[in-house]
PDB file of C-alpha atoms in Angstrom:
ATOM      1  CA  MET A  13     -64.826 -24.077  73.795  1.00  0.00           C
ATOM      2  CA  PHE A  14     -64.680 -27.554  71.928  1.00  0.00           C
ATOM      3  CA  GLU A  15     -66.437 -29.619  73.963  1.00  0.00           C
ATOM      4  CA  ARG A  16     -69.222 -27.426  72.284  1.00  0.00           C
ATOM      5  CA  PHE A  17     -67.866 -28.803  69.041  1.00  0.00           C
ATOM      6  CA  THR A  18     -69.766 -30.985  66.977  1.00  0.00           C
ATOM      7  CA  ARG A  19     -68.372 -33.578  65.162  1.00  0.00           C
ATOM      8  CA  GLU A  20     -68.170 -32.211  62.107  1.00  0.00           C
ATOM      9  CA  ALA A  21     -67.039 -28.889  63.159  1.00  0.00           C
ATOM     10  CA  ARG A  22     -64.231 -30.910  64.879  1.00  0.00           C
ATOM     11  CA  GLU A  23     -63.774 -32.615  61.764  1.00  0.00           C
ATOM     12  CA  VAL A  24     -63.346 -29.517  59.875  1.00  0.00           C
ATOM     13  CA  VAL A  25     -60.397 -28.221  62.539  1.00  0.00           C
ATOM     14  CA  VAL A  26     -58.735 -31.718  61.378  1.00  0.00           C
ATOM     15  CA  GLY A  27     -58.998 -31.292  58.680  1.00  0.00           C
ATOM     16  CA  ALA A  28     -57.869 -27.610  58.104  1.00  0.00           C
ATOM     17  CA  GLN A  29     -54.605 -29.747  60.003  1.00  0.00           C
ATOM     18  CA  HIS A  30     -54.420 -31.659  56.656  1.00  0.00           C
ATOM     19  CA  GLU A  31     -54.945 -29.292  54.386  1.00  0.00           C
ATOM     20  CA  ALA A  32     -51.952 -27.349  55.801  1.00  0.00           C
ATOM     21  CA  ARG A  33     -50.232 -29.951  56.022  1.00  0.00           C
ATOM     22  CA  VAL A  34     -50.891 -30.889  51.787  1.00  0.00           C
ATOM     23  CA  LEU A  35     -49.857 -27.105  51.002  1.00  0.00           C
ATOM     24  CA  HIS A  36     -46.438 -27.563  52.916  1.00  0.00           C
ATOM     25  CA  SER A  37     -47.781 -24.408  54.991  1.00  0.00           C
ATOM     26  CA  PRO A  38     -46.130 -24.497  59.567  1.00  0.00           C
ATOM     27  CA  THR A  39     -49.778 -22.707  60.136  1.00  0.00           C
ATOM     28  CA  ILE A  40     -53.185 -23.554  59.964  1.00  0.00           C
ATOM     29  CA  GLY A  41     -54.285 -20.597  58.207  1.00  0.00           C
ATOM     30  CA  THR A  42     -58.301 -18.942  57.428  1.00  0.00           C
ATOM     31  CA  GLU A  43     -57.455 -20.079  54.035  1.00  0.00           C
ATOM     32  CA  HIS A  44     -57.142 -23.580  55.573  1.00  0.00           C
ATOM     33  CA  LEU A  45     -60.609 -23.946  57.847  1.00  0.00           C
ATOM     34  CA  LEU A  46     -62.245 -22.772  54.859  1.00  0.00           C
ATOM     35  CA  LEU A  47     -60.903 -25.567  52.381  1.00  0.00           C
ATOM     36  CA  ALA A  48     -61.696 -28.222  55.478  1.00  0.00           C
ATOM     37  CA  LEU A  49     -65.101 -26.394  55.338  1.00  0.00           C
ATOM     38  CA  LEU A  50     -65.617 -27.027  51.776  1.00  0.00           C
ATOM     39  CA  ARG A  51     -64.979 -30.449  51.354  1.00  0.00           C
ATOM     40  CA  GLN A  52     -67.384 -31.455  54.356  1.00  0.00           C
ATOM     41  CA  GLN A  53     -71.155 -33.776  53.764  1.00  0.00           C
ATOM     42  CA  THR A  54     -73.245 -30.606  55.697  1.00  0.00           C
ATOM     43  CA  PRO A  55     -75.625 -28.384  54.547  1.00  0.00           C
ATOM     44  CA  SER A  56     -73.554 -25.481  54.887  1.00  0.00           C
ATOM     45  CA  ALA A  57     -70.891 -27.160  53.118  1.00  0.00           C
ATOM     46  CA  ALA A  58     -73.399 -27.539  50.896  1.00  0.00           C
ATOM     47  CA  VAL A  59     -74.054 -23.750  50.831  1.00  0.00           C
ATOM     48  CA  LEU A  60     -70.501 -22.296  49.946  1.00  0.00           C
ATOM     49  CA  ILE A  61     -70.054 -24.468  46.849  1.00  0.00           C
ATOM     50  CA  ARG A  62     -73.510 -23.211  45.713  1.00  0.00           C
ATOM     51  CA  HIS A  63     -71.932 -19.840  45.616  1.00  0.00           C
ATOM     52  CA  GLY A  64     -69.339 -21.261  43.693  1.00  0.00           C
ATOM     53  CA  LEU A  65     -66.518 -22.515  45.908  1.00  0.00           C
ATOM     54  CA  THR A  66     -65.339 -25.453  44.932  1.00  0.00           C
ATOM     55  CA  PRO A  67     -62.259 -27.617  47.269  1.00  0.00           C
ATOM     56  CA  GLU A  68     -60.048 -27.254  43.888  1.00  0.00           C
ATOM     57  CA  GLU A  69     -60.331 -24.336  42.790  1.00  0.00           C
ATOM     58  CA  VAL A  70     -59.477 -22.235  46.527  1.00  0.00           C
ATOM     59  CA  ALA A  71     -56.726 -24.768  46.781  1.00  0.00           C
ATOM     60  CA  ALA A  72     -55.595 -23.363  43.318  1.00  0.00           C
ATOM     61  CA  ASP A  73     -55.878 -19.959  44.791  1.00  0.00           C
ATOM     62  CA  VAL A  74     -54.270 -20.321  47.817  1.00  0.00           C
ATOM     63  CA  VAL A  75     -50.942 -21.915  45.907  1.00  0.00           C
ATOM     64  CA  ARG A  76     -51.388 -18.996  43.022  1.00  0.00           C
ATOM     65  CA  PHE A  77     -51.279 -16.809  46.473  1.00  0.00           C
ATOM     66  CA  THR A  78     -48.788 -17.729  48.818  1.00  0.00           C
ATOM     67  CA  GLY A  79     -46.549 -19.660  46.661  1.00  0.00           C
ATOM     68  CA  SER A  80     -45.447 -23.094  47.802  1.00  0.00           C
ATOM     69  CA  ALA A  81     -43.697 -23.576  50.483  1.00  0.00           C
ATOM     70  CA  ASP A  82     -41.926 -26.591  48.792  1.00  0.00           C
ATOM     71  CA  LEU A  83     -39.550 -27.528  46.250  1.00  0.00           C
ATOM     72  CA  ASP A  84     -42.314 -26.113  43.120  1.00  0.00           C
ATOM     73  CA  ALA A  85     -41.265 -28.311  39.738  1.00  0.00           C
ATOM     74  CA  ASP A  86     -43.298 -25.612  37.143  1.00  0.00           C
ATOM     75  CA  ALA A  87     -41.263 -23.049  38.608  1.00  0.00           C
ATOM     76  CA  LEU A  88     -37.506 -24.685  38.134  1.00  0.00           C
ATOM     77  CA  THR A  89     -38.363 -26.109  34.795  1.00  0.00           C
ATOM     78  CA  SER A  90     -38.911 -21.926  34.164  1.00  0.00           C
ATOM     79  CA  VAL A  91     -35.439 -21.633  34.858  1.00  0.00           C
ATOM     80  CA  GLY A  92     -34.864 -24.387  32.918  1.00  0.00           C
ATOM     81  CA  ILE A  93     -33.989 -26.836  36.111  1.00  0.00           C
ATOM     82  CA  ASP A  94     -35.086 -30.358  35.711  1.00  0.00           C
ATOM     83  CA  LEU A  95     -36.158 -31.131  39.173  1.00  0.00           C
ATOM     84  CA  ASP A  96     -36.545 -34.647  38.680  1.00  0.00           C
ATOM     85  CA  ALA A  97     -33.418 -34.876  37.695  1.00  0.00           C
ATOM     86  CA  VAL A  98     -31.614 -33.004  40.447  1.00  0.00           C
ATOM     87  CA  ARG A  99     -33.504 -35.296  42.688  1.00  0.00           C
ATOM     88  CA  SER A 100     -32.700 -38.374  42.162  1.00  0.00           C
ATOM     89  CA  THR A 101     -28.851 -37.465  41.428  1.00  0.00           C
ATOM     90  CA  VAL A 102     -28.881 -36.348  44.960  1.00  0.00           C
ATOM     91  CA  GLU A 103     -30.780 -39.276  45.991  1.00  0.00           C
ATOM     92  CA  ALA A 104     -28.190 -41.232  44.265  1.00  0.00           C
ATOM     93  CA  ALA A 105     -25.604 -39.874  46.461  1.00  0.00           C
ATOM     94  CA  PHE A 106     -27.465 -38.914  50.341  1.00  0.00           C
ATOM     95  CA  GLY A 107     -30.067 -41.923  49.482  1.00  0.00           C
ATOM     96  CA  PRO A 108     -33.868 -41.832  49.518  1.00  0.00           C
ATOM     97  CA  GLY A 109     -36.070 -38.298  50.943  1.00  0.00           C
ATOM     98  CA  ALA A 110     -32.124 -36.549  50.985  1.00  0.00           C
ATOM     99  CA  LEU A 111     -34.264 -33.528  49.206  1.00  0.00           C
ATOM    100  CA  ASP A 112     -37.389 -33.586  51.308  1.00  0.00           C
ATOM    101  CA  ASP A 113     -37.654 -30.479  53.780  1.00  0.00           C
ATOM    102  CA  PRO A 114     -36.416 -31.510  56.863  1.00  0.00           C
ATOM    103  CA  LYS A 115     -38.591 -29.139  58.947  1.00  0.00           C
ATOM    104  CA  GLN A 116     -41.271 -30.809  56.921  1.00  0.00           C
ATOM    105  CA  LYS A 117     -39.677 -34.849  57.887  1.00  0.00           C
ATOM    106  CA  ALA A 118     -40.359 -33.178  62.060  1.00  0.00           C
ATOM    107  CA  ALA A 119     -43.582 -31.713  61.695  1.00  0.00           C
ATOM    108  CA  ARG A 120     -45.378 -34.777  60.137  1.00  0.00           C
ATOM    109  CA  ASN A 121     -46.163 -36.237  63.189  1.00  0.00           C
ATOM    110  CA  GLY A 122     -46.463 -32.807  65.398  1.00  0.00           C
ATOM    111  CA  HIS A 123     -49.875 -30.489  65.567  1.00  0.00           C
ATOM    112  CA  LEU A 124     -49.542 -27.250  63.635  1.00  0.00           C
ATOM    113  CA  PRO A 125     -50.131 -24.119  65.600  1.00  0.00           C
ATOM    114  CA  LEU A 126     -53.210 -21.931  64.005  1.00  0.00           C
ATOM    115  CA  THR A 127     -52.638 -18.672  62.995  1.00  0.00           C
ATOM    116  CA  PRO A 128     -53.637 -16.352  65.196  1.00  0.00           C
ATOM    117  CA  ARG A 129     -56.409 -15.165  62.821  1.00  0.00           C
ATOM    118  CA  ALA A 130     -57.519 -18.528  62.028  1.00  0.00           C
ATOM    119  CA  LYS A 131     -57.935 -18.744  66.001  1.00  0.00           C
ATOM    120  CA  LYS A 132     -60.087 -15.559  65.884  1.00  0.00           C
ATOM    121  CA  VAL A 133     -62.576 -17.333  63.485  1.00  0.00           C
ATOM    122  CA  LEU A 134     -62.946 -20.430  66.178  1.00  0.00           C
ATOM    123  CA  GLU A 135     -63.631 -17.610  68.641  1.00  0.00           C
ATOM    124  CA  LEU A 136     -65.918 -16.349  66.559  1.00  0.00           C
ATOM    125  CA  SER A 137     -67.461 -19.568  65.847  1.00  0.00           C
ATOM    126  CA  LEU A 138     -68.485 -19.593  69.649  1.00  0.00           C
ATOM    127  CA  ARG A 139     -70.083 -16.768  69.813  1.00  0.00           C
ATOM    128  CA  GLU A 140     -71.817 -16.623  66.448  1.00  0.00           C
ATOM    129  CA  ALA A 141     -73.611 -20.244  67.756  1.00  0.00           C
ATOM    130  CA  ILE A 142     -74.767 -18.705  71.470  1.00  0.00           C
ATOM    131  CA  ALA A 143     -76.009 -15.061  69.295  1.00  0.00           C
ATOM    132  CA  MET A 144     -77.586 -17.860  67.401  1.00  0.00           C
ATOM    133  CA  ARG A 145     -79.285 -19.641  70.614  1.00  0.00           C
ATOM    134  CA  SER A 146     -77.289 -22.624  69.025  1.00  0.00           C
ATOM    135  CA  ARG A 147     -75.898 -25.373  71.945  1.00  0.00           C
ATOM    136  CA  SER A 148     -73.228 -26.615  69.872  1.00  0.00           C
ATOM    137  CA  ILE A 149     -71.224 -25.140  67.678  1.00  0.00           C
ATOM    138  CA  THR A 150     -70.904 -26.856  64.168  1.00  0.00           C
ATOM    139  CA  ASP A 151     -69.218 -26.377  60.884  1.00  0.00           C
ATOM    140  CA  GLY A 152     -71.509 -23.638  60.100  1.00  0.00           C
ATOM    141  CA  HIS A 153     -70.607 -22.180  62.491  1.00  0.00           C
ATOM    142  CA  ILE A 154     -67.177 -22.240  61.635  1.00  0.00           C
ATOM    143  CA  ALA A 155     -68.057 -20.521  58.320  1.00  0.00           C
ATOM    144  CA  LEU A 156     -69.711 -17.933  59.837  1.00  0.00           C
ATOM    145  CA  GLY A 157     -66.942 -17.101  61.869  1.00  0.00           C
ATOM    146  CA  LEU A 158     -65.228 -16.913  58.913  1.00  0.00           C
ATOM    147  CA  LEU A 159     -67.190 -13.926  57.623  1.00  0.00           C
ATOM    148  CA  ARG A 160     -67.484 -11.857  60.941  1.00  0.00           C
ATOM    149  CA  GLU A 161     -63.687 -11.715  61.315  1.00  0.00           C
ATOM    150  CA  GLY A 162     -63.823 -10.777  58.043  1.00  0.00           C
ATOM    151  CA  GLU A 163     -59.695 -10.853  56.612  1.00  0.00           C
ATOM    152  CA  GLY A 164     -57.214 -12.988  55.956  1.00  0.00           C
ATOM    153  CA  LEU A 165     -57.231 -15.503  53.103  1.00  0.00           C
ATOM    154  CA  ALA A 166     -59.524 -17.489  52.758  1.00  0.00           C
ATOM    155  CA  MET A 167     -61.923 -13.822  52.799  1.00  0.00           C
ATOM    156  CA  LYS A 168     -59.004 -12.657  49.786  1.00  0.00           C
ATOM    157  CA  VAL A 169     -60.378 -15.868  47.854  1.00  0.00           C
ATOM    158  CA  LEU A 170     -64.003 -15.442  48.454  1.00  0.00           C
ATOM    159  CA  HIS A 171     -63.974 -11.599  47.499  1.00  0.00           C
ATOM    160  CA  ASP A 172     -61.526 -13.084  44.547  1.00  0.00           C
ATOM    161  CA  ARG A 173     -64.360 -15.328  43.227  1.00  0.00           C
ATOM    162  CA  GLY A 174     -66.968 -12.633  43.870  1.00  0.00           C
ATOM    163  CA  VAL A 175     -68.843 -14.374  46.442  1.00  0.00           C
ATOM    164  CA  ASP A 176     -71.012 -11.873  48.644  1.00  0.00           C
ATOM    165  CA  PRO A 177     -70.312 -12.379  52.159  1.00  0.00           C
ATOM    166  CA  VAL A 178     -73.787 -10.444  53.199  1.00  0.00           C
ATOM    167  CA  ASN A 179     -75.674 -13.531  50.855  1.00  0.00           C
ATOM    168  CA  LEU A 180     -73.630 -15.832  51.804  1.00  0.00           C
ATOM    169  CA  ARG A 181     -74.208 -14.927  56.028  1.00  0.00           C
ATOM    170  CA  GLN A 182     -77.815 -15.360  55.028  1.00  0.00           C
ATOM    171  CA  ASP A 183     -77.744 -18.901  53.562  1.00  0.00           C
ATOM    172  CA  LEU A 184     -75.940 -20.543  56.408  1.00  0.00           C
ATOM    173  CA  GLY A 185     -77.898 -18.505  58.796  1.00  0.00           C
ATOM    174  CA  LEU A 186     -81.284 -20.143  57.183  1.00  0.00           C
ATOM    175  CA  VAL A 187     -79.667 -23.876  57.303  1.00  0.00           C
ATOM    176  CA  LEU A 188     -77.875 -22.980  60.608  1.00  0.00           C
ATOM    177  CA  ASN A 189     -82.043 -21.887  62.016  1.00  0.00           C
ATOM    178  CA  SER A 190     -84.195 -24.493  59.901  1.00  0.00           C
TER     179      SER A 190
ATOM    180  CA  MET B  10     -41.328 -32.984  30.080  1.00  0.00           C
ATOM    181  CA  ALA B  11     -41.068 -29.485  29.064  1.00  0.00           C
ATOM    182  CA  ASP B  12     -38.907 -29.318  25.393  1.00  0.00           C
ATOM    183  CA  THR B  13     -35.930 -27.037  25.471  1.00  0.00           C
ATOM    184  CA  ALA B  14     -37.478 -24.505  23.667  1.00  0.00           C
ATOM    185  CA  GLU B  15     -40.587 -24.061  26.358  1.00  0.00           C
ATOM    186  CA  VAL B  16     -38.483 -23.915  29.171  1.00  0.00           C
ATOM    187  CA  ALA B  17     -36.640 -21.383  27.145  1.00  0.00           C
ATOM    188  CA  THR B  18     -39.472 -19.446  26.100  1.00  0.00           C
ATOM    189  CA  ALA B  19     -40.850 -19.506  30.234  1.00  0.00           C
ATOM    190  CA  ALA B  20     -37.303 -18.491  31.320  1.00  0.00           C
ATOM    191  CA  GLY B  21     -37.826 -15.251  29.237  1.00  0.00           C
ATOM    192  CA  SER B  22     -41.747 -15.145  30.806  1.00  0.00           C
ATOM    193  CA  LYS B  23     -42.186 -11.748  32.505  1.00  0.00           C
ATOM    194  CA  ASP B  24     -44.472 -13.000  34.323  1.00  0.00           C
ATOM    195  CA  PRO B  25     -44.095 -12.308  37.979  1.00  0.00           C
ATOM    196  CA  SER B  26     -45.954 -15.196  39.029  1.00  0.00           C
ATOM    197  CA  VAL B  27     -43.644 -17.402  37.576  1.00  0.00           C
ATOM    198  CA  GLY B  28     -40.192 -15.940  37.759  1.00  0.00           C
ATOM    199  CA  LEU B  29     -40.789 -15.050  41.883  1.00  0.00           C
ATOM    200  CA  ARG B  30     -41.994 -18.717  42.293  1.00  0.00           C
ATOM    201  CA  ALA B  31     -39.179 -20.314  40.455  1.00  0.00           C
ATOM    202  CA  VAL B  32     -36.717 -18.141  42.763  1.00  0.00           C
ATOM    203  CA  ARG B  33     -38.186 -19.190  45.700  1.00  0.00           C
ATOM    204  CA  SER B  34     -37.499 -22.448  45.242  1.00  0.00           C
ATOM    205  CA  LEU B  35     -34.154 -21.924  43.773  1.00  0.00           C
ATOM    206  CA  ARG B  36     -33.994 -20.649  47.554  1.00  0.00           C
ATOM    207  CA  VAL B  37     -35.282 -23.861  48.956  1.00  0.00           C
ATOM    208  CA  LEU B  38     -33.097 -26.112  46.548  1.00  0.00           C
ATOM    209  CA  VAL B  39     -29.959 -24.339  47.402  1.00  0.00           C
ATOM    210  CA  GLU B  40     -30.716 -24.557  51.429  1.00  0.00           C
ATOM    211  CA  ARG B  41     -31.534 -27.914  50.860  1.00  0.00           C
ATOM    212  CA  LEU B  42     -28.304 -28.858  49.270  1.00  0.00           C
ATOM    213  CA  GLU B  43     -26.028 -26.407  51.870  1.00  0.00           C
ATOM    214  CA  VAL B  44     -27.142 -28.555  54.440  1.00  0.00           C
ATOM    215  CA  LEU B  45     -27.068 -31.806  52.696  1.00  0.00           C
ATOM    216  CA  GLN B  46     -22.985 -31.012  51.689  1.00  0.00           C
ATOM    217  CA  VAL B  47     -22.447 -29.162  55.060  1.00  0.00           C
ATOM    218  CA  GLN B  48     -23.473 -32.519  57.129  1.00  0.00           C
ATOM    219  CA  ASN B  49     -21.172 -34.875  54.490  1.00  0.00           C
ATOM    220  CA  ALA B  50     -17.975 -32.357  54.809  1.00  0.00           C
ATOM    221  CA  ARG B  51     -18.258 -32.637  58.775  1.00  0.00           C
ATOM    222  CA  ASP B  52     -19.170 -36.905  58.583  1.00  0.00           C
ATOM    223  CA  GLN B  53     -16.001 -37.017  56.487  1.00  0.00           C
ATOM    224  CA  GLY B  54     -14.085 -34.904  59.226  1.00  0.00           C
ATOM    225  CA  TRP B  55     -13.816 -31.775  57.626  1.00  0.00           C
ATOM    226  CA  THR B  56     -13.420 -28.495  59.486  1.00  0.00           C
ATOM    227  CA  TRP B  57     -15.943 -25.389  59.814  1.00  0.00           C
ATOM    228  CA  GLU B  58     -12.841 -22.914  58.230  1.00  0.00           C
ATOM    229  CA  GLN B  59     -12.986 -25.589  55.048  1.00  0.00           C
ATOM    230  CA  ILE B  60     -16.214 -25.569  54.923  1.00  0.00           C
ATOM    231  CA  ALA B  61     -16.770 -21.749  55.330  1.00  0.00           C
ATOM    232  CA  GLN B  62     -13.775 -21.475  52.564  1.00  0.00           C
ATOM    233  CA  LEU B  63     -15.014 -23.196  49.469  1.00  0.00           C
ATOM    234  CA  LEU B  64     -18.840 -21.550  50.408  1.00  0.00           C
ATOM    235  CA  GLY B  65     -17.592 -18.480  50.301  1.00  0.00           C
ATOM    236  CA  VAL B  66     -18.738 -17.030  53.867  1.00  0.00           C
ATOM    237  CA  THR B  67     -16.838 -16.716  57.268  1.00  0.00           C
ATOM    238  CA  ARG B  68     -16.205 -19.740  59.624  1.00  0.00           C
ATOM    239  CA  GLN B  69     -18.541 -17.865  61.956  1.00  0.00           C
ATOM    240  CA  ALA B  70     -21.558 -17.752  59.595  1.00  0.00           C
ATOM    241  CA  VAL B  71     -21.385 -21.994  58.395  1.00  0.00           C
ATOM    242  CA  HIS B  72     -20.505 -22.573  62.094  1.00  0.00           C
ATOM    243  CA  LYS B  73     -23.714 -20.091  64.012  1.00  0.00           C
ATOM    244  CA  LYS B  74     -25.907 -21.638  60.643  1.00  0.00           C
ATOM    245  CA  TYR B  75     -24.947 -25.575  61.294  1.00  0.00           C
ATOM    246  CA  ALA B  76     -23.351 -26.285  64.760  1.00  0.00           C
ATOM    247  CA  GLY B  77     -25.079 -23.648  67.396  1.00  0.00           C
ATOM    248  CA  GLY B  78     -27.950 -24.783  69.177  1.00  0.00           C
ATOM    249  CA  ARG B  79     -31.287 -26.267  67.494  1.00  0.00           C
ATOM    250  CA  GLY B  80     -29.524 -26.429  63.853  1.00  0.00           C
ATOM    251  CA  PRO B  81     -29.439 -29.575  62.311  1.00  0.00           C
ATOM    252  CA  LEU B  82     -25.874 -30.567  62.627  1.00  0.00           C
ATOM    253  CA  ARG B  83     -26.081 -29.779  66.065  1.00  0.00           C
ATOM    254  CA  ARG B  84     -23.823 -31.842  68.140  1.00  0.00           C
ATOM    255  CA  LYS B  85     -25.513 -34.824  69.031  1.00  0.00           C
ATOM    256  CA  ASP B  86     -23.006 -35.127  72.658  1.00  0.00           C
TER     257      ASP B  86
END
């Protein structure tokens, strides 16, 4: 399947891995695919942005829904703990980076796995491409795959932002067919 | 950095999204500190029994968590 992905589509998958890592997620979910799509400079990404999605706002939504798996300095401040003070004290005794996530350190070089839903999205992108008689799978087809899959955090973000999936699908279809 | 009054206000906040995130972060912080301290105690020759006693858990619990299988502090030999 991946051999039919265009460069942009591959960049979305690689980008999603980066997004997952930045958000300290152990897996690549639909929300990371959406974020990576939004950071592309393609007609399809422009359609998503025209429908009121920006990477910054979507990233903020994702953190709000999932929380951060890493130490959250703001949240700790709310119970009177100064994370910077804790960090510098611990590092003074145990060395730099002592308080960093041991799992994150191990995962930094390895590949993160796709969630079943994200995998499904990529499979559906192939079907979308076939249905449109496209020889290759572009980032736009991944966007259509997200909509077709219809669930997951990416769709929740879309829904909460008042994006109309039917409209969005139509607009994506227009740029993909042109 | 928030001043004391601000912190006090936030701590009294009844917004669950603030409170729950704080609890989660505290749990993460405790886990990381525990790994460091258990590692350090082992390096200094403490027994699992001694470590468990101070952590307030059973020897089996601390041994299972840190000494067994794929844990971060498993024996390297």
